[in-house]
Amino acid sequence: MPELLEIETYRKAAEPVVGRTIGAVDAPDDWYLKGGLGPAEVTGVLPGVRITGTGRIGKLMLLETDGPTIGLRFGMTGRLIVNGDAALSDLEYGSNRDNPAWDRFALRFTDGGSLVMRDPRRLGGVELDPDVARLGPDAAVVTLKPFARILAGSGAPLKARLMDQSRVAGLGNLLVDESLFRAGLSPERPARSLQADEVARLHRAVRRTLKTLGGRGGSHTGDLQPARVRGGLCPKDGEVLRRTQVGGRTTYWCPHHQR
DNA sequence: CCGGATGTTCACCT
DNA sequence: GAGGTGAACATCCG
């Protein structure tokens, strides 16, 4: 599920745990603990720690505490369940996503509340004091100048640069395709080949995409989304969309109006 | 049955 | 250094 918009939904859903104290930690899956972290560390360090705030940079969700900052990554299939309620009921895979066997990490609070990460494919993970310096500025707040600088330095395809979390944080496959669709720019253009007016157009498109799709309910609510099938037609001009690999990801784009 | 899917990291190429 | 590719993770869907 998650790109920036979904992680922001998770962060908001986690706000009720601010002020609570961790009583116990369930870390049944070593693989899910990242950054040299092990079950002994988590269960040893976190109990007794109080949650003091929530945060998010790109797709990384943060639980600030009076001890270490807890970083949560959700991969493609991770969900957050706070006090028994799933933060997003949207389903990617239809129905069967509620198997407790997929609970990879849980905080149990002393007042009885809980925060659970449920992730069928184990693509997410938990880390203490994550290195946030490895992330670029969050896509929802980056201003035009740094955005332009990020593109100027690279010969990589535009889409690959936008999906590079160390350059701009938060955009994934769907949000990038939607933003480029709206900006009328080809995902294959070398990032540095954009003119100043195109950079400005793209910057506005990213912000508008985040705002609009955020209001609609998530990264999968874009105008391009229904056409993301083989032979799909451009919702803007009816051209058959091109389906290519860019930056290692399947990319749908309109060769007619995206230049 | 097979290919893909909202992601990240890492090894290994060129 | 910069980019690109493929593997790994595990489940569901068309």
XYZ file of C-alpha atoms (C1' of nucleotides) in Angstrom:
287
model
C 0.000 0.000 0.000
C 2.192 2.604 1.219
C 3.635 5.646 -0.378
C 3.900 9.011 1.345
C 0.125 9.467 1.536
C -0.517 6.129 3.199
C 2.306 6.571 5.678
C 0.860 9.959 6.625
C -2.459 8.225 7.268
C -0.652 5.725 9.480
C 1.103 8.505 11.353
C -2.172 10.231 12.099
C -3.682 6.939 13.198
C -0.800 6.524 15.642
C -1.337 9.873 17.368
C -3.506 8.341 20.103
C -0.512 6.394 21.412
C 1.400 9.594 22.192
C 1.812 9.799 25.945
C 1.536 6.069 26.476
C 4.210 3.890 27.985
C 5.426 0.693 26.358
C 4.814 -2.312 28.557
C 5.874 -5.147 26.283
C 7.227 -5.697 22.789
C 6.380 -8.562 20.447
C 9.222 -9.099 17.996
C 8.630 -12.614 16.703
C 10.504 -12.039 13.460
C 14.242 -11.314 13.498
C 14.161 -10.444 9.813
C 11.833 -7.547 10.563
C 14.355 -5.873 12.867
C 16.779 -3.755 10.841
C 20.018 -1.930 11.442
C 21.737 -4.574 13.530
C 18.794 -4.664 15.885
C 17.860 -7.941 17.521
C 14.958 -9.186 19.622
C 17.059 -8.881 22.777
C 17.721 -5.181 22.140
C 14.111 -4.303 21.432
C 12.634 -6.216 24.310
C 15.411 -4.962 26.556
C 15.309 -1.286 25.641
C 11.726 -0.401 24.777
C 9.666 -1.466 27.796
C 9.243 1.523 30.088
C 9.792 3.984 27.263
C 7.112 6.624 26.726
C 5.912 7.760 23.293
C 6.303 11.527 23.009
C 5.333 12.213 19.429
C 4.914 10.992 15.869
C 6.728 11.959 12.712
C 7.245 11.058 9.091
C 9.892 11.651 6.464
C 8.902 10.297 3.105
C 7.823 6.710 3.646
C 9.556 6.420 7.003
C 7.258 6.732 10.005
C 8.708 7.790 13.327
C 7.613 7.269 16.895
C 9.490 9.718 19.063
C 10.053 8.638 22.630
C 11.926 9.583 25.784
C 14.350 6.873 24.665
C 15.312 5.908 21.107
C 13.297 7.028 18.112
C 11.417 4.093 16.623
C 11.437 3.971 12.803
C 8.746 1.986 10.988
C 8.906 1.026 7.314
C 5.939 -0.642 5.675
C 7.301 -1.930 2.386
C 4.519 -2.609 -0.080
C 2.167 -4.663 2.036
C 2.592 -3.423 5.578
C -0.369 -2.130 7.524
C -0.688 -0.424 10.855
C -3.228 -1.478 13.450
C -3.651 0.864 16.405
C -5.686 -0.269 19.384
C -7.195 -2.996 17.249
C -8.251 -0.716 14.388
C -6.608 -0.941 10.971
C -5.558 2.549 9.888
C -6.468 1.848 6.290
C -9.201 -0.532 5.317
C -8.297 -0.124 1.647
C -7.398 -3.410 0.169
C -4.768 -4.044 -2.349
C -5.280 -7.760 -2.516
C -9.004 -7.916 -2.139
C -9.833 -9.569 1.090
C -7.614 -11.827 3.049
C -5.171 -9.421 4.619
C -6.154 -9.835 8.211
C -4.209 -12.858 9.250
C -2.626 -12.343 12.685
C 0.102 -14.736 11.569
C 1.455 -11.756 9.635
C 1.964 -9.621 12.717
C 5.695 -8.876 12.548
C 6.053 -6.352 15.344
C 3.876 -5.021 18.143
C 4.058 -2.552 20.984
C 1.777 -3.295 23.948
C 1.150 -0.267 26.114
C 0.721 -0.331 29.855
C -2.831 0.993 29.534
C -3.852 -1.921 27.333
C -3.543 -0.197 23.944
C -1.396 -1.542 21.151
C 0.359 -0.701 17.909
C 0.783 -3.604 15.498
C 2.525 -3.903 12.142
C 0.894 -6.541 9.971
C 2.861 -7.321 6.830
C 2.250 -10.461 4.753
C 5.328 -10.133 2.566
C 7.734 -8.940 5.274
C 8.964 -6.103 3.073
C 8.834 -3.566 5.873
C 10.849 -3.367 9.042
C 11.579 -1.692 12.355
C 14.691 0.220 13.297
C 15.814 2.229 16.318
C 17.228 5.706 15.708
C 17.058 5.383 11.905
C 19.517 7.453 9.920
C 17.196 10.127 8.576
C 20.114 11.934 6.938
C 19.982 9.285 4.224
C 16.649 10.649 3.044
C 16.099 13.647 0.813
C 13.565 16.339 1.699
C 9.990 15.132 2.027
C 8.123 15.429 -1.265
C 5.145 17.098 0.398
C 7.169 20.047 1.645
C 10.165 20.382 -0.678
C 10.325 23.841 -2.235
C 11.122 24.674 -5.841
C 14.783 25.581 -5.471
C 16.026 22.373 -3.840
C 13.700 20.421 -6.107
C 15.341 22.006 -9.147
C 18.801 21.319 -7.755
C 17.942 17.659 -7.260
C 16.989 17.264 -10.911
C 19.829 19.354 -12.282
C 22.535 17.022 -11.092
C 21.483 13.839 -12.798
C 21.498 12.094 -16.126
C 19.229 9.360 -14.763
C 15.701 9.076 -16.155
C 13.385 11.606 -14.545
C 11.288 8.900 -12.940
C 14.286 7.124 -11.437
C 15.483 10.380 -9.899
C 12.058 11.130 -8.410
C 11.863 7.667 -6.881
C 15.344 7.900 -5.351
C 14.508 8.324 -1.663
C 17.912 9.832 -0.947
C 17.018 12.718 -3.278
C 13.303 13.269 -2.634
C 11.544 11.183 -0.016
C 8.050 9.772 -0.258
C 7.249 9.259 -3.926
C 6.686 5.705 -5.144
C 5.708 4.113 -8.407
C 2.093 5.268 -8.535
C 2.617 8.825 -7.300
C 5.480 9.417 -9.711
C 3.568 8.114 -12.728
C 0.571 10.244 -11.777
C 2.695 13.361 -11.250
C 4.471 12.948 -14.599
C 1.140 12.308 -16.293
C -0.212 15.560 -14.863
C 2.939 17.509 -15.653
C 3.019 16.196 -19.229
C 6.614 14.974 -18.921
C 8.162 11.749 -20.141
C 9.522 9.485 -17.387
C 12.453 8.678 -19.659
C 13.784 12.212 -20.031
C 17.182 12.658 -18.399
C 16.462 14.586 -15.201
C 18.932 17.285 -16.079
C 17.350 17.910 -19.496
C 14.340 19.733 -18.019
C 13.981 23.444 -18.711
C 13.209 25.789 -15.835
C 9.528 26.034 -16.750
C 9.271 22.246 -16.902
C 10.839 21.893 -13.474
C 8.322 24.371 -12.076
C 5.470 22.534 -13.776
C 6.633 19.228 -12.327
C 7.029 20.686 -8.853
C 3.465 22.003 -8.979
C 2.213 18.686 -10.354
C 3.791 16.729 -7.511
C 2.214 18.996 -4.911
C -1.158 18.994 -6.627
C -1.036 15.205 -6.975
C -0.298 14.780 -3.272
C -3.066 17.151 -2.287
C -5.690 15.758 -4.640
C -4.968 12.080 -4.105
C -4.610 12.663 -0.392
C -8.126 14.053 -0.403
C -9.402 11.132 -2.421
C -7.927 8.540 -0.132
C -4.516 7.446 -1.341
C -1.874 6.779 -3.961
C -4.132 4.438 -5.901
C -6.805 7.095 -6.565
C -5.011 8.879 -9.410
C -6.570 9.755 -12.755
C -4.081 7.449 -14.438
C -4.770 4.528 -12.129
C -7.703 2.906 -13.986
C -5.623 2.905 -17.175
C -2.697 1.032 -15.618
C -3.420 -2.140 -17.553
C -1.956 -3.498 -20.753
C -3.512 -1.591 -23.626
C -4.884 1.074 -21.278
C -5.867 4.418 -22.817
C -4.686 7.825 -21.723
C -7.537 9.426 -19.763
C -6.527 12.781 -21.184
C -6.270 12.188 -24.908
C -7.193 8.569 -25.561
C -3.784 7.419 -26.808
C -2.732 3.875 -26.005
C -0.419 4.180 -23.031
C 3.139 3.011 -23.270
C 4.147 0.350 -20.748
C 7.877 0.295 -20.082
C 10.354 -0.308 -17.304
C 11.895 2.848 -15.893
C 14.047 2.813 -12.801
C 13.268 -0.866 -12.490
C 9.543 -0.330 -12.122
C 6.624 -0.809 -14.475
C 5.733 2.560 -15.904
C 2.584 3.658 -17.708
C 2.766 6.891 -19.631
C 1.281 8.674 -22.603
C 3.706 9.189 -25.500
C 1.379 11.830 -26.918
C 1.192 14.431 -24.165
C 4.131 13.389 -21.967
C 7.249 14.746 -23.651
C 0.974 -22.188 -14.201
C 3.143 -17.732 -14.622
C 3.968 -12.963 -14.239
C 3.329 -8.887 -11.443
C 2.267 -6.003 -7.509
C 2.049 1.145 -3.735
C 9.447 -1.050 -1.520
C 14.289 -1.333 0.028
C 18.809 -3.066 0.172
C 22.723 -5.205 -1.574
C 25.862 -7.514 -4.642
C 27.569 -7.252 -9.048
C 28.027 -5.250 -13.671
C 29.214 -1.619 -17.221
C 31.160 8.023 -9.046
C 26.944 7.085 -11.685
C 23.498 4.004 -13.410
C 21.497 -0.344 -14.352
C 20.044 -5.166 -13.220
C 18.598 -8.958 -10.574
C 17.877 -11.220 -6.219
C 15.674 -11.528 -1.809
C 11.404 -11.119 1.109
C 5.900 -13.896 0.703
C 1.148 -13.616 -0.685
C -2.547 -12.819 -3.713
C -4.579 -11.793 -8.237
C -5.566 -11.938 -13.173
